[in-house]
Short mmCIF file of C-alpha atoms and ligand atoms in Angstrom, two decimals:
data_model
loop_
_atom_site.label_atom_id
_atom_site.label_comp_id
_atom_site.label_asym_id
_atom_site.label_seq_id
_atom_site.Cartn_x
_atom_site.Cartn_y
_atom_site.Cartn_z
CA MET A 750 -0.22 -0.03 0.09
CA SER A 751 1.32 3.54 -1.00
CA LEU A 752 0.94 6.68 0.74
CA LEU A 753 -1.39 7.90 -2.03
CA ASP A 754 -3.47 4.89 -1.21
CA LEU A 755 -3.60 6.03 2.34
CA ALA A 756 -4.62 9.45 1.39
CA LEU A 757 -7.66 8.13 -0.39
CA PRO A 758 -9.96 7.87 2.56
CA LEU A 759 -9.37 11.61 3.15
CA PHE A 760 -10.42 12.28 -0.43
CA ARG A 761 -13.74 10.42 0.27
CA CYS A 762 -14.86 13.01 2.49
CA VAL A 763 -15.00 16.22 0.38
CA ASP A 764 -16.97 16.67 -2.84
CA ALA A 765 -15.84 14.89 -5.82
CA GLU A 766 -14.38 17.68 -7.85
CA ARG A 767 -12.06 18.62 -4.80
CA ALA A 768 -11.15 15.20 -4.02
CA HIS A 769 -10.06 15.13 -8.01
CA LEU A 770 -8.15 18.12 -7.46
CA GLY A 771 -6.46 16.83 -4.28
CA ALA A 772 -5.46 13.75 -6.40
CA ILE A 773 -3.86 15.75 -8.99
CA ARG A 774 -2.08 17.90 -6.28
CA ALA A 775 -1.01 14.64 -4.46
CA LEU A 776 0.34 13.28 -7.75
CA ARG A 777 2.23 16.31 -8.50
CA LEU A 778 4.04 16.36 -5.27
CA ALA A 779 4.60 12.62 -5.22
CA ALA A 780 5.87 12.46 -8.90
CA PRO A 781 9.37 12.48 -8.23
CA PHE A 782 9.37 9.82 -5.81
CA LEU A 783 7.03 7.33 -7.78
CA ARG A 784 8.66 4.36 -9.60
CA SER A 785 6.64 1.26 -10.85
CA ALA A 786 7.75 -2.16 -10.94
CA ALA A 787 8.68 -3.35 -14.54
CA ASP A 788 5.77 -5.06 -15.89
CA ASP A 789 5.43 -8.90 -16.99
CA PRO A 790 6.54 -9.16 -20.52
CA ILE A 791 3.31 -10.94 -21.35
CA LEU A 792 1.79 -7.85 -21.00
CA ALA A 793 3.69 -5.76 -23.61
CA GLN A 794 2.77 -4.86 -27.04
CA THR A 795 3.75 -2.72 -30.07
CA LEU A 796 1.00 -0.61 -31.57
CA TRP A 797 1.47 1.98 -34.29
CA GLY A 798 5.07 1.45 -33.69
CA ARG A 799 4.73 2.55 -30.09
CA ALA A 800 5.95 0.23 -27.32
CA PHE A 801 3.23 -0.15 -24.53
CA PRO A 802 4.74 -2.12 -21.52
CA ASN A 803 1.21 -2.99 -20.71
CA PRO A 804 -2.58 -2.35 -21.93
CA LEU A 805 -3.90 -0.28 -19.14
CA GLY A 806 -4.31 3.29 -19.56
CA ILE A 807 -5.71 6.15 -17.46
CA ALA A 808 -8.81 7.53 -19.33
CA ALA A 809 -9.25 11.03 -20.54
CA GLY A 810 -10.86 13.48 -18.10
CA PHE A 811 -8.52 12.58 -15.15
CA ASP A 812 -5.72 14.87 -16.16
CA LYS A 813 -7.47 17.39 -18.43
CA HIS A 814 -4.64 19.82 -18.61
CA ALA A 815 -1.67 17.63 -18.92
CA GLU A 816 -0.51 18.23 -15.26
CA VAL A 817 0.68 14.86 -14.24
CA PRO A 818 1.12 12.38 -17.28
CA ASP A 819 4.32 11.06 -16.19
CA ALA A 820 3.28 10.67 -12.62
CA LEU A 821 0.24 8.43 -14.08
CA LEU A 822 2.75 6.60 -16.07
CA ALA A 823 4.82 5.93 -12.97
CA LEU A 824 2.12 4.69 -11.18
CA GLY A 825 1.84 1.74 -13.47
CA PHE A 826 -0.28 2.74 -16.15
CA GLY A 827 1.04 1.47 -19.69
CA PHE A 828 -0.31 4.85 -21.46
CA ALA A 829 -1.70 8.32 -20.36
CA GLU A 830 -4.39 10.10 -22.09
CA ILE A 831 -4.65 13.66 -21.14
CA GLY A 832 -7.60 16.15 -22.03
CA SER A 833 -9.90 16.70 -23.37
CA VAL A 834 -8.38 19.84 -24.35
CA THR A 835 -10.46 22.90 -26.00
CA PRO A 836 -8.48 25.43 -28.02
CA ARG A 837 -9.40 28.47 -25.81
CA PRO A 838 -9.38 28.47 -21.97
CA GLN A 839 -13.12 27.76 -20.90
CA PRO A 840 -14.57 27.31 -17.31
CA GLY A 841 -16.97 24.45 -18.15
CA ASN A 842 -20.44 24.21 -16.14
CA SER A 843 -21.01 25.54 -12.99
CA ARG A 844 -20.49 23.39 -9.79
CA PRO A 845 -21.41 21.03 -8.29
CA ARG A 846 -20.76 19.22 -11.45
CA VAL A 847 -19.16 15.90 -10.37
CA PHE A 848 -21.33 13.26 -8.10
CA ARG A 849 -20.30 9.85 -6.71
CA LEU A 850 -22.80 7.36 -6.83
CA ASP A 851 -21.01 5.22 -3.69
CA ALA A 852 -23.74 2.39 -3.68
CA ASP A 853 -23.40 2.00 -7.49
CA ARG A 854 -19.62 2.37 -7.79
CA ALA A 855 -20.44 5.22 -10.43
CA VAL A 856 -19.81 8.89 -10.99
CA ILE A 857 -22.01 11.26 -12.84
CA ASN A 858 -20.32 14.37 -14.40
CA ARG A 859 -21.23 17.44 -16.25
CA TYR A 860 -17.96 19.22 -16.39
CA GLY A 861 -18.75 20.55 -20.00
CA PHE A 862 -15.07 20.68 -20.94
CA ASN A 863 -13.61 22.82 -18.52
CA SER A 864 -10.08 23.34 -19.92
CA GLU A 865 -6.99 25.67 -19.40
CA GLY A 866 -6.52 25.68 -23.41
CA ILE A 867 -4.11 24.77 -25.95
CA PRO A 868 -1.38 27.12 -25.15
CA ALA A 869 -1.39 26.11 -21.66
CA VAL A 870 -1.26 22.38 -22.29
CA ALA A 871 1.00 22.93 -25.02
CA ALA A 872 3.48 24.77 -22.97
CA ARG A 873 3.29 21.86 -20.35
CA LEU A 874 3.85 19.14 -22.81
CA ALA A 875 6.76 21.04 -24.68
CA ARG A 876 8.68 20.95 -21.26
CA ARG A 877 7.94 17.35 -20.92
CA GLN A 878 10.92 14.98 -21.55
CA ARG A 879 9.15 12.09 -23.63
CA ARG A 880 9.19 8.77 -21.79
CA GLY A 881 5.87 6.57 -21.78
CA VAL A 882 2.98 6.48 -24.46
CA LEU A 883 0.86 9.85 -24.28
CA GLY A 884 -2.37 10.32 -25.95
CA VAL A 885 -3.89 13.60 -26.50
CA ASN A 886 -7.62 13.83 -26.40
CA LEU A 887 -9.26 17.00 -28.10
CA GLY A 888 -12.35 18.82 -27.41
CA LYS A 889 -14.20 21.91 -28.67
CA ASN A 890 -15.32 25.24 -27.11
CA LYS A 891 -18.65 25.78 -26.31
CA GLU A 892 -19.16 28.78 -28.29
CA THR A 893 -17.14 27.44 -31.45
CA ALA A 894 -19.93 27.32 -34.37
CA ASP A 895 -17.78 24.96 -36.81
CA ALA A 896 -16.43 22.13 -34.57
CA ALA A 897 -13.73 21.12 -37.05
CA ASP A 898 -12.08 24.40 -36.71
CA ASP A 899 -11.42 23.36 -33.29
CA TYR A 900 -10.18 19.81 -33.63
CA VAL A 901 -7.83 21.37 -36.62
CA ALA A 902 -6.38 23.79 -34.11
CA GLY A 903 -6.13 20.83 -31.62
CA VAL A 904 -4.20 18.78 -34.03
CA LYS A 905 -1.87 21.79 -35.17
CA ALA A 906 -0.89 22.59 -31.75
CA LEU A 907 -0.70 19.22 -30.11
CA ALA A 908 -0.08 16.65 -32.37
CA GLY A 909 3.69 17.01 -32.33
CA PHE A 910 3.68 16.18 -28.56
CA ALA A 911 1.18 12.94 -28.92
CA ASP A 912 1.60 9.14 -29.72
CA TYR A 913 -1.62 9.09 -30.48
CA VAL A 914 -4.57 11.94 -30.96
CA VAL A 915 -8.11 11.22 -30.12
CA VAL A 916 -11.22 13.36 -31.73
CA ASN A 917 -13.60 13.32 -28.89
CA VAL A 918 -17.20 13.49 -30.31
CA SER A 919 -18.83 11.69 -27.46
CA SER A 920 -19.13 13.98 -24.17
CA PRO A 921 -22.81 14.27 -23.30
CA ASN A 922 -22.13 17.65 -21.66
CA THR A 923 -21.34 19.85 -24.79
CA PRO A 924 -24.31 20.79 -27.10
CA GLY A 925 -24.28 19.39 -30.55
CA LEU A 926 -21.17 17.28 -29.90
CA ARG A 927 -22.44 13.90 -30.36
CA ALA A 928 -24.28 14.73 -33.44
CA LEU A 929 -20.68 14.80 -34.98
CA GLN A 930 -21.07 10.90 -34.67
CA ASP A 931 -23.35 11.19 -37.71
CA ARG A 932 -21.95 9.54 -40.75
CA ALA A 933 -21.47 12.33 -42.92
CA ALA A 934 -20.38 14.81 -40.10
CA LEU A 935 -17.90 12.42 -38.93
CA ASP A 936 -16.53 11.87 -42.29
CA GLY A 937 -16.15 15.63 -43.19
CA LEU A 938 -14.59 16.08 -39.58
CA VAL A 939 -12.14 13.52 -39.97
CA ALA A 940 -11.27 14.46 -43.39
CA ARG A 941 -10.71 18.03 -42.19
CA VAL A 942 -8.50 16.73 -39.16
CA GLN A 943 -6.47 14.42 -41.38
CA ALA A 944 -5.58 17.12 -43.71
CA ALA A 945 -4.31 18.97 -40.56
CA MET A 946 -1.85 16.58 -39.28
CA PRO A 947 1.80 17.28 -39.46
CA ALA A 948 3.40 15.88 -42.64
CA GLY A 949 5.89 13.08 -42.42
CA ALA A 950 4.86 10.74 -39.61
CA PRO A 951 1.46 11.90 -38.19
CA PRO A 952 0.51 10.26 -34.90
CA PRO A 953 -2.22 7.71 -35.10
CA LEU A 954 -5.84 9.31 -35.14
CA LEU A 955 -8.73 7.87 -33.26
CA VAL A 956 -12.21 8.89 -32.49
CA LYS A 957 -14.12 8.22 -29.27
CA ILE A 958 -17.62 7.28 -29.27
CA ALA A 959 -20.63 7.31 -27.04
CA PRO A 960 -22.11 4.06 -25.57
CA ASP A 961 -25.71 5.17 -26.25
CA LEU A 962 -25.23 4.81 -30.24
CA THR A 963 -27.71 2.86 -31.93
CA ALA A 964 -26.56 -0.28 -34.06
CA GLU A 965 -27.04 1.61 -37.04
CA ASP A 966 -24.91 4.61 -35.88
CA LEU A 967 -22.32 2.24 -34.77
CA ALA A 968 -22.21 0.40 -38.17
CA ASP A 969 -21.74 4.46 -39.90
CA VAL A 970 -18.76 5.07 -37.32
CA ALA A 971 -17.22 1.82 -38.37
CA ASP A 972 -17.40 2.49 -42.34
CA VAL A 973 -16.22 5.86 -41.74
CA ALA A 974 -13.12 4.65 -39.58
CA LEU A 975 -12.26 1.95 -42.21
CA ALA A 976 -13.06 4.17 -45.29
CA ARG A 977 -10.67 7.20 -43.80
CA GLY A 978 -7.93 4.49 -42.38
CA LEU A 979 -8.55 5.91 -38.76
CA ALA A 980 -5.91 4.05 -36.72
CA GLY A 981 -8.58 3.00 -33.96
CA VAL A 982 -11.96 3.74 -32.00
CA ILE A 983 -12.46 4.15 -28.37
CA VAL A 984 -15.48 2.59 -26.83
CA SER A 985 -16.79 4.05 -24.98
CA ASN A 986 -17.60 7.63 -23.00
CA THR A 987 -20.07 8.20 -20.57
CA THR A 988 -23.59 7.29 -20.86
CA LEU A 989 -26.90 9.37 -20.42
CA ALA A 990 -28.53 6.01 -19.86
CA ARG A 991 -29.69 5.70 -16.02
CA PRO A 992 -29.99 1.95 -15.49
CA GLU A 993 -32.91 0.69 -13.18
CA SER A 994 -30.33 -0.88 -10.92
CA LEU A 995 -29.11 2.59 -9.79
CA GLN A 996 -29.29 3.06 -5.83
CA SER A 997 -27.84 6.48 -5.28
CA ALA A 998 -29.76 9.68 -4.81
CA ALA A 999 -27.66 11.31 -7.13
CA ARG A 1000 -28.73 9.09 -10.33
CA SER A 1001 -31.12 11.76 -11.08
CA GLU A 1002 -28.28 14.26 -11.66
CA THR A 1003 -27.79 15.52 -15.25
CA GLY A 1004 -24.63 14.45 -16.88
CA GLY A 1005 -22.70 11.38 -18.12
CA LEU A 1006 -22.73 8.15 -15.96
CA SER A 1007 -19.36 6.19 -15.66
CA GLY A 1008 -18.29 3.43 -13.58
CA ALA A 1009 -19.49 -0.23 -12.87
CA PRO A 1010 -23.15 0.23 -14.53
CA LEU A 1011 -21.30 0.98 -17.84
CA MET A 1012 -19.08 -1.80 -17.79
CA GLY A 1013 -21.65 -4.23 -19.47
CA PRO A 1014 -22.96 -2.04 -22.35
CA SER A 1015 -19.75 -0.65 -23.25
CA THR A 1016 -18.31 -3.98 -23.44
CA GLU A 1017 -21.00 -5.24 -25.81
CA MET A 1018 -20.79 -2.18 -28.04
CA LEU A 1019 -17.07 -2.77 -28.26
CA ARG A 1020 -17.52 -6.43 -29.30
CA ARG A 1021 -19.95 -5.20 -32.08
CA MET A 1022 -17.26 -2.53 -32.86
CA ARG A 1023 -14.79 -5.36 -33.26
CA ARG A 1024 -16.99 -7.46 -35.45
CA LEU A 1025 -17.81 -4.37 -37.69
CA THR A 1026 -14.02 -3.67 -38.26
CA ALA A 1027 -12.97 -7.36 -38.50
CA GLY A 1028 -9.86 -6.55 -36.35
CA LYS A 1029 -8.46 -3.97 -38.76
CA LEU A 1030 -8.56 -1.08 -36.19
CA VAL A 1031 -6.93 -0.88 -32.67
CA LEU A 1032 -9.71 -0.71 -30.13
CA ILE A 1033 -9.62 0.85 -26.87
CA GLY A 1034 -12.32 -0.72 -24.51
CA VAL A 1035 -13.32 1.82 -21.63
CA GLY A 1036 -16.20 1.82 -19.42
CA GLY A 1037 -16.75 0.24 -15.87
CA VAL A 1038 -13.48 -1.51 -15.58
CA SER A 1039 -12.47 -2.28 -11.80
CA SER A 1040 -10.72 -5.42 -11.87
CA GLY A 1041 -8.38 -7.74 -13.84
CA THR A 1042 -11.49 -9.55 -14.86
CA ASP A 1043 -13.26 -6.67 -16.26
CA ALA A 1044 -10.12 -5.79 -18.16
CA TYR A 1045 -9.85 -9.09 -19.58
CA ALA A 1046 -13.11 -9.09 -20.62
CA LYS A 1047 -12.68 -6.12 -22.60
CA ILE A 1048 -9.46 -7.63 -24.34
CA ARG A 1049 -11.31 -10.83 -25.00
CA ALA A 1050 -14.39 -8.74 -26.72
CA GLY A 1051 -11.53 -6.86 -29.12
CA ALA A 1052 -9.67 -4.18 -26.92
CA SER A 1053 -5.95 -4.09 -27.57
CA LEU A 1054 -5.86 -1.51 -25.07
CA VAL A 1055 -8.21 -0.87 -21.81
CA GLN A 1056 -8.66 2.33 -19.85
CA LEU A 1057 -10.24 3.48 -16.74
CA TYR A 1058 -11.17 6.43 -14.62
CA THR A 1059 -14.04 6.00 -12.12
CA ALA A 1060 -12.87 2.88 -10.55
CA LEU A 1061 -9.55 4.86 -9.48
CA ALA A 1062 -11.50 7.06 -7.55
CA PHE A 1063 -13.07 4.41 -5.39
CA GLU A 1064 -9.94 2.34 -5.14
CA GLY A 1065 -6.86 4.46 -5.34
CA PRO A 1066 -3.64 3.86 -7.39
CA GLY A 1067 -3.12 0.31 -5.74
CA LEU A 1068 -5.84 -0.87 -8.16
CA ILE A 1069 -3.46 -0.55 -11.02
CA GLY A 1070 -1.10 -3.13 -9.76
CA ARG A 1071 -3.90 -5.47 -8.77
CA ILE A 1072 -5.55 -5.49 -12.37
CA LYS A 1073 -2.21 -6.08 -14.13
CA ARG A 1074 -1.33 -9.05 -11.55
CA ASP A 1075 -4.89 -10.51 -12.16
CA LEU A 1076 -4.77 -10.13 -16.06
CA VAL A 1077 -1.33 -11.97 -16.17
CA ALA A 1078 -2.61 -14.85 -14.15
CA ALA A 1079 -5.67 -14.98 -16.40
CA LEU A 1080 -3.82 -14.80 -19.51
CA ARG A 1081 -1.21 -17.79 -18.28
CA ARG A 1082 -4.20 -19.76 -17.10
CA ASP A 1083 -5.80 -19.86 -20.47
CA GLY A 1084 -2.68 -20.49 -22.40
CA PHE A 1085 -1.81 -17.34 -24.04
CA LYS A 1086 1.99 -16.17 -24.63
CA SER A 1087 1.07 -12.73 -25.07
CA VAL A 1088 -1.88 -10.19 -24.55
CA THR A 1089 -2.26 -9.66 -28.20
CA ASP A 1090 -3.17 -13.40 -28.54
CA ALA A 1091 -6.23 -12.88 -26.55
CA VAL A 1092 -7.59 -9.71 -28.13
CA GLY A 1093 -10.97 -10.42 -29.78
CA VAL A 1094 -11.13 -14.18 -29.16
CA GLU A 1095 -14.57 -13.69 -27.77
CA ALA A 1096 -15.61 -11.18 -30.38
C1 FMN B 1623 -15.17 13.10 -13.92
C2 FMN B 1623 -15.08 12.52 -15.56
C3 FMN B 1623 -14.63 13.45 -16.50
C4 FMN B 1623 -14.48 13.19 -17.84
N1 FMN B 1623 -13.93 13.90 -18.79
C5 FMN B 1623 -13.62 13.33 -20.10
C6 FMN B 1623 -12.96 14.22 -20.80
O1 FMN B 1623 -12.68 15.30 -20.80
N2 FMN B 1623 -13.14 13.60 -22.34
C7 FMN B 1623 -13.24 12.41 -22.58
O2 FMN B 1623 -13.03 11.79 -23.81
N3 FMN B 1623 -13.69 11.44 -21.53
C8 FMN B 1623 -13.89 11.98 -20.34
N4 FMN B 1623 -14.36 11.19 -19.44
C9 FMN B 1623 -14.80 9.86 -19.78
C10 FMN B 1623 -14.05 8.68 -19.53
O3 FMN B 1623 -12.81 8.89 -20.21
C11 FMN B 1623 -14.35 7.36 -19.74
O4 FMN B 1623 -14.69 7.14 -21.06
C12 FMN B 1623 -15.69 7.01 -18.93
O5 FMN B 1623 -15.52 7.66 -17.67
C13 FMN B 1623 -15.90 5.40 -18.84
O6 FMN B 1623 -14.61 4.94 -18.18
P1 FMN B 1623 -14.84 4.84 -16.57
O7 FMN B 1623 -16.00 3.84 -16.10
O8 FMN B 1623 -13.70 3.88 -16.33
O9 FMN B 1623 -14.93 6.07 -15.67
C14 FMN B 1623 -14.51 11.64 -18.17
C15 FMN B 1623 -15.06 10.77 -17.02
C16 FMN B 1623 -15.26 11.55 -15.92
C17 FMN B 1623 -15.77 10.65 -14.75
#
């Protein structure tokens, strides 16, 4: 157990946003002292020419302003995704805007892309000495009429720092954003973003989608991703659905639901996306992962990489090591030589 694990119960006593800010501050302070043990080689993969020591990453939204990517990598994550970053700084929605649903192991958030903006994030990333794999997740300012302008600005300013870039068209808290997942809108958006990528060796481009898409929407996204040669798809963002099972009073808050109740639906959507794309794209599975069993289920459904966020808030950073340990055991038990061999076996 680390000091950060011991600090976790303190964060539980304050409201969810202050707990989050406290965790970022603690990570910033602890960063120089963090060292994670080397990962079991069974977890290692090379994707898009990048070496991932393990398939477990921190999802977007935890480190929105790129304050602690290296501390997160030092905690044991195999890759870190920062953002969503908007071109201009914006405050997001008014507080309170994050709610813990303790009995449900879930969170509802309606941050609405609070972002320090591209210049602040670019300055931070420019100071970073490149070590582990870094994803940069791009959003749009609330007031921007043509969304593509904002993603183009993001790519121009930040692609040079990124091992992969994500176009996030699935946050439920920015009006009109999710409509960008429609076939024609997505196709036009991806074309403009690709044209703005740096010449030479541009970083892989992924889109991140909502778990609330219909089967038809999902097929459209798959078609666009394949036709435009995207590097991958992240499945999924938070959901607007409110499963009957939710117990906590905060279930009726407006916003996107994440955590345990999202595990089943987001994994089924991932499985469908794997079938639709026939293993041609790298899929990142995210939504409700809180154990090695959950991570393994995402991998078997088609995820080459897995991310989490909400479970970290409930369990603390000790969870990262536990998930990796249990994943190694599951892979060995089932006779796999590498995590790659397990990807999509149950698609
Ligand atoms: C408080 C909070 C803020 C988030 N902010 C972002 C964001 O800025 N961009 C994004 O793409 N996803 C964001 N997400 C979604 C997560 O990246 C992830 O897709 C989702 O929470 C499901 O994973 P989980 O159940 O492990 O949390 C956010 C999630 C939470 C809980």
